[in-house]
Every structure is written in structure tokens, then in C-alpha cells.
mmCIF file of C-alpha atoms and ligand atoms in Angstrom:
data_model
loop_
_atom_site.group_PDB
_atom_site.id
_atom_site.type_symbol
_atom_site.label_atom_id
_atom_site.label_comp_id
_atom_site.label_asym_id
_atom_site.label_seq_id
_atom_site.Cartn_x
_atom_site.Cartn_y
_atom_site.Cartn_z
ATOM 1 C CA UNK A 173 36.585 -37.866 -27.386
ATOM 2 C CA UNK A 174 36.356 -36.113 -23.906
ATOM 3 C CA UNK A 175 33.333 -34.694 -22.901
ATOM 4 C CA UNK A 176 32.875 -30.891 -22.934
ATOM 5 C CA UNK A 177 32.671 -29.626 -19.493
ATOM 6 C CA UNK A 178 29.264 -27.908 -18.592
ATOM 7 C CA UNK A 179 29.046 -24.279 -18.488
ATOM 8 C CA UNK A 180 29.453 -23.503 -14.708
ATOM 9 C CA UNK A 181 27.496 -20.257 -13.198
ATOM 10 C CA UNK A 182 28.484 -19.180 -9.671
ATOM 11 C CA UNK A 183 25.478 -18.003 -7.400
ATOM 12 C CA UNK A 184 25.121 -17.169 -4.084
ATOM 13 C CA UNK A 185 22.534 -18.404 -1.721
ATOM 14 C CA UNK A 186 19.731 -15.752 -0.988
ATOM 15 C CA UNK A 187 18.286 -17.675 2.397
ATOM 16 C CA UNK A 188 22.028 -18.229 3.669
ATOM 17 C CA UNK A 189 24.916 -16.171 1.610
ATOM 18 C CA UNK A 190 26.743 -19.543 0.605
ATOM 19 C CA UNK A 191 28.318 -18.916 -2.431
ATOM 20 C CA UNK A 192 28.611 -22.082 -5.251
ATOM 21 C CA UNK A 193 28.712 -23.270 -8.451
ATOM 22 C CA UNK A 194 25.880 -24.553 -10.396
ATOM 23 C CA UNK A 195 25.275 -25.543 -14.834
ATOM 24 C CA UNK A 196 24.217 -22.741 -16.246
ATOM 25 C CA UNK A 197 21.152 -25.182 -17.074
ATOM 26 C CA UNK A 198 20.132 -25.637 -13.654
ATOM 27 C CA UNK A 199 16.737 -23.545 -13.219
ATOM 28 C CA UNK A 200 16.533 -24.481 -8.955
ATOM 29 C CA UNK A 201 18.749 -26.860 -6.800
ATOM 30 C CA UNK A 202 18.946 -27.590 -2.978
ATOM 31 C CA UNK A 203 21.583 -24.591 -1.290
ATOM 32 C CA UNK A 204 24.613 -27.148 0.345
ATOM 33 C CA UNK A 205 24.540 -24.269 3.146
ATOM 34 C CA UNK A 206 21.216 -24.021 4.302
ATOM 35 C CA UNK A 207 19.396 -27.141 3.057
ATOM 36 C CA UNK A 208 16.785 -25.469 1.380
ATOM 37 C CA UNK A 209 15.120 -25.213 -2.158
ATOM 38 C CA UNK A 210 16.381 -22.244 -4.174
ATOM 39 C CA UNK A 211 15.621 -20.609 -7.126
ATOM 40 C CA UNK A 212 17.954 -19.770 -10.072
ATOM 41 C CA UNK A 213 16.487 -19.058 -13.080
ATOM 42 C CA UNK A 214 15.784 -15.534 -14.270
ATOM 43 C CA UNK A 215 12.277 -13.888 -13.329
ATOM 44 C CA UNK A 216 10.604 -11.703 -16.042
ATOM 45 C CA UNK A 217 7.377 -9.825 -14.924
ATOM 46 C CA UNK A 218 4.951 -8.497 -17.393
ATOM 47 C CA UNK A 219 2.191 -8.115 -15.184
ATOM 48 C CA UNK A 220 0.819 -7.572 -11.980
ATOM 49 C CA UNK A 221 1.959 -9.909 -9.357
ATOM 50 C CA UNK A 222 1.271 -9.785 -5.870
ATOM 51 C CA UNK A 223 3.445 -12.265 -3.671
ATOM 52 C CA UNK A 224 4.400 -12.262 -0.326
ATOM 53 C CA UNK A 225 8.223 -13.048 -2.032
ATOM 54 C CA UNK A 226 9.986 -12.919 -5.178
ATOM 55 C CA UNK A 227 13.414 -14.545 -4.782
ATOM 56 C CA UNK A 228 15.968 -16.075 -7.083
ATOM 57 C CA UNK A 229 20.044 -16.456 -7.488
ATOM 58 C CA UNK A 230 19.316 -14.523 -10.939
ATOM 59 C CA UNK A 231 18.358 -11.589 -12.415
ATOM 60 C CA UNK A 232 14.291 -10.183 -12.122
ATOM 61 C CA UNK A 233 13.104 -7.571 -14.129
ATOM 62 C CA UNK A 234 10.116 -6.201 -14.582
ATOM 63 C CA UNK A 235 9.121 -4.648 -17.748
ATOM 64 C CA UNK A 236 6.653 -1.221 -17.979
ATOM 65 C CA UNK A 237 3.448 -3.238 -17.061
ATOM 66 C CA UNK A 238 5.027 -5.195 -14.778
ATOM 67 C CA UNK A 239 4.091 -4.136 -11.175
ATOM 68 C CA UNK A 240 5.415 -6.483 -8.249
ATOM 69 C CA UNK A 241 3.278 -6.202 -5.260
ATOM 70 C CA UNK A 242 5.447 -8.135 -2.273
ATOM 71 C CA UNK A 243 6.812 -8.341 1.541
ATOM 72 C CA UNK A 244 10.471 -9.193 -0.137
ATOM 73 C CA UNK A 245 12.153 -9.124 -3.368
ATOM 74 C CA UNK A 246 15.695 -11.201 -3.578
ATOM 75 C CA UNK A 247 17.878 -11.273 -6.391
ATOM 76 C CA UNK A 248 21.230 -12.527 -6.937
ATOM 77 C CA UNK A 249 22.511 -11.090 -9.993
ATOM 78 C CA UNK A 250 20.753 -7.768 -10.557
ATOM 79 C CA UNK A 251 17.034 -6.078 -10.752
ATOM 80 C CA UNK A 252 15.870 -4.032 -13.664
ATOM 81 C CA UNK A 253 12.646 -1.802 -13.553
ATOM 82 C CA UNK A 254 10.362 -0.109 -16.102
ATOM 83 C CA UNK A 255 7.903 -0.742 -13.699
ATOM 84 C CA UNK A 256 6.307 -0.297 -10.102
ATOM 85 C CA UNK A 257 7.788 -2.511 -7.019
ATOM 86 C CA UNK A 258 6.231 -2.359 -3.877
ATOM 87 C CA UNK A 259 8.597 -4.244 -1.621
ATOM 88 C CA UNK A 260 12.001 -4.289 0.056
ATOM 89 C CA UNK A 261 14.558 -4.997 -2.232
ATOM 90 C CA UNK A 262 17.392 -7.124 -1.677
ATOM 91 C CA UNK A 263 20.305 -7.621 -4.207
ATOM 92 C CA UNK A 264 23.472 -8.353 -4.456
ATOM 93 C CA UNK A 265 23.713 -7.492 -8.833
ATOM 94 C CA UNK A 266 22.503 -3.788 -9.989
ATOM 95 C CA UNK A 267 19.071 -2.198 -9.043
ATOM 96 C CA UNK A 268 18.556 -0.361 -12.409
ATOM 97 C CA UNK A 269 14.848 1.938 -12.149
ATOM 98 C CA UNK A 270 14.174 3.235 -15.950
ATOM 99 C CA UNK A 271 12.525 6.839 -16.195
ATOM 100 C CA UNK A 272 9.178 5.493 -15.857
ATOM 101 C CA UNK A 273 10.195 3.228 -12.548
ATOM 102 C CA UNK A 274 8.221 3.524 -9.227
ATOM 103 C CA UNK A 275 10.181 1.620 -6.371
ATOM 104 C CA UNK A 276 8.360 2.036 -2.484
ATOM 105 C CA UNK A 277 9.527 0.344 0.220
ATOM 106 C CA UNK A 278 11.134 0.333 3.591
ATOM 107 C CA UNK A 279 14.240 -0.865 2.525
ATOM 108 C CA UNK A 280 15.944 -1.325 -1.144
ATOM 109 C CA UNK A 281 19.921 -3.019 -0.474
ATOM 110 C CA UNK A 282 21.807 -3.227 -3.457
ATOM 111 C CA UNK A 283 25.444 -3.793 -4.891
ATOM 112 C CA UNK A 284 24.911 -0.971 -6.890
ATOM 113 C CA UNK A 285 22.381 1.349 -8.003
ATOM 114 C CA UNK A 286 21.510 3.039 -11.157
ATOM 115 C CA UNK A 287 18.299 5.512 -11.538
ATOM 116 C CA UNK A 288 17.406 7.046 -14.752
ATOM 117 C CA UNK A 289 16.084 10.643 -14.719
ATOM 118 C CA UNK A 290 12.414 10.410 -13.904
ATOM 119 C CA UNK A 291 12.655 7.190 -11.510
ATOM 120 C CA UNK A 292 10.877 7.753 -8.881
ATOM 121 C CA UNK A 293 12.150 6.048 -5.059
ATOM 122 C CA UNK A 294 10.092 5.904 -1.350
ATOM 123 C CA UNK A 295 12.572 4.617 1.065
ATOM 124 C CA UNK A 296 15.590 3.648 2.645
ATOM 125 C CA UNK A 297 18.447 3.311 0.497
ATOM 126 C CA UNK A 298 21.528 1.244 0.917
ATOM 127 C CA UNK A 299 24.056 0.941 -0.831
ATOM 128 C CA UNK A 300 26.926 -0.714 -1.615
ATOM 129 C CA UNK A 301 25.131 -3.605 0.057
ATOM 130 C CA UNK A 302 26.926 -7.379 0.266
ATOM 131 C CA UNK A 303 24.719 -9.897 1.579
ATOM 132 C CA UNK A 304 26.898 -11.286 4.987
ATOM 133 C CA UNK A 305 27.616 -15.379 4.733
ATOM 134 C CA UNK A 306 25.989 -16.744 7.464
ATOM 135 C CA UNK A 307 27.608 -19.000 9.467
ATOM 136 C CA UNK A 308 25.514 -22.403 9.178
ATOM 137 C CA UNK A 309 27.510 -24.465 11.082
ATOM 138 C CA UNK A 310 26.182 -26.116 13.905
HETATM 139 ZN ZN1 LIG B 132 21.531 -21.401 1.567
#
């Protein structure tokens, strides 16, 4: 009996833009572009957390308590917020603010955008935003 092939997921690297394929399992993994540790898995905030960055290849959201206090947010597949977000926002998925959404920052770079009615927003805006490959080669 032949194996079952894994599920794949493609991601794209947030340090370097290399795009690849990893099992839908994998929760980090080492970029092949860049060299360096990245996340995957998706990021759920329920709370207050202050970081200096919040990055992954998958989806963050951050539900109405959740408050994200940072210098950078990445996210690879999308960002959805009931919440507050105090930090640039990078993304290459949907930035979704629900009616109750705070989002202040210098800069908020997304594929798309979608603000419900009530959402408030502090900042530069731009969008559609596609995170450039970088060329790594040496
Ligand atoms: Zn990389």
C-alpha cells in the first residue's frame, strides 16, 4: 500500500520573501532562502502582549481582549482584529479590523484590507502590498 502523501502548505518567508512548501504539520522550520528560524503556526492572542515582534508564515488574530503592543507585526496568510494593535503591520493575507478594532501605527501593508464600520485606523495605509523576494544570492 503506498503511502499517502502529506498535506503540503505553501508559505512565504517573512525575513526574506522566499516562497516554499512545507506539511501542513510543520509548526517552524529553517527558511532555505535566508537561513533563519521561522515561524508557521497560527498566532491567537487573547490578551495583552507586548513584544518587540510578532511574526509568523500564518494567520494572527487577536480576539476583543487581545491587545498586541509591538515594533512589528508579520503575517503570512492574513490578520484578524477584534482588538487593539499597536504596531506596523505587515501582511501579505487580509488585514480584517472588526467594529470594535483599534489599529495605530506608522505603517499597516497588506494584500488586502477589510474594515468593519466602527474600526478605528492611525496611520499609513498601503495597500495592495506584496512583500518583494529578496535576492539572497551571494
Ligand atoms: Zn527567508
Amino acid at each position: 500500500m503506498a503511502k499517502k502523501p502529506s498535506a503540503k502548505r505553501k508559505i512565504r518567508c517573512y525575513l526574506c520573501g522566499r516562497g516554499f512548501e512545507v506539511s501542513t504539520k510543520t509548526m517552524s522550520t529553517t527558511c532555505p532562502g535566508c537561513n533563519r528560524a521561522i515561524k508557521i503556526e497560527d498566532v491567537l492572542v487573547k490578551s495583552y502582549v507586548p513584544v518587540n515582534e510578532l511574526q509568523t508564515c500564518g494567520r494572527i488574530k487577536i480576539t476583543k481582549r487581545g491587545r498586541v503592543a509591538a515594533r512589528q507585526i508579520q503575517s503570512g496568510e492574513g490578520i484578524e482584529c477584534d482588538g487593539a494593535i499597536d504596531a506596523n503591520i505587515e501582511t501579505e493575507g487580509t488585514m480584517k479590523l472588526g467594529p470594535k478594532a483599534v489599529w495605530r501605527g506608522r505603517t499597516l501593508q497588506s494584500q488586502s484590507l477589510a474594515i468593519a464600520d466602527g474600526a478605528r485606523l492611525e496611520g499609513d495605509i498601503i495597500v495592495p502590498w506584496t512583500r518583494a523576494e529578496k535576492d539572497t544570492a551571494k
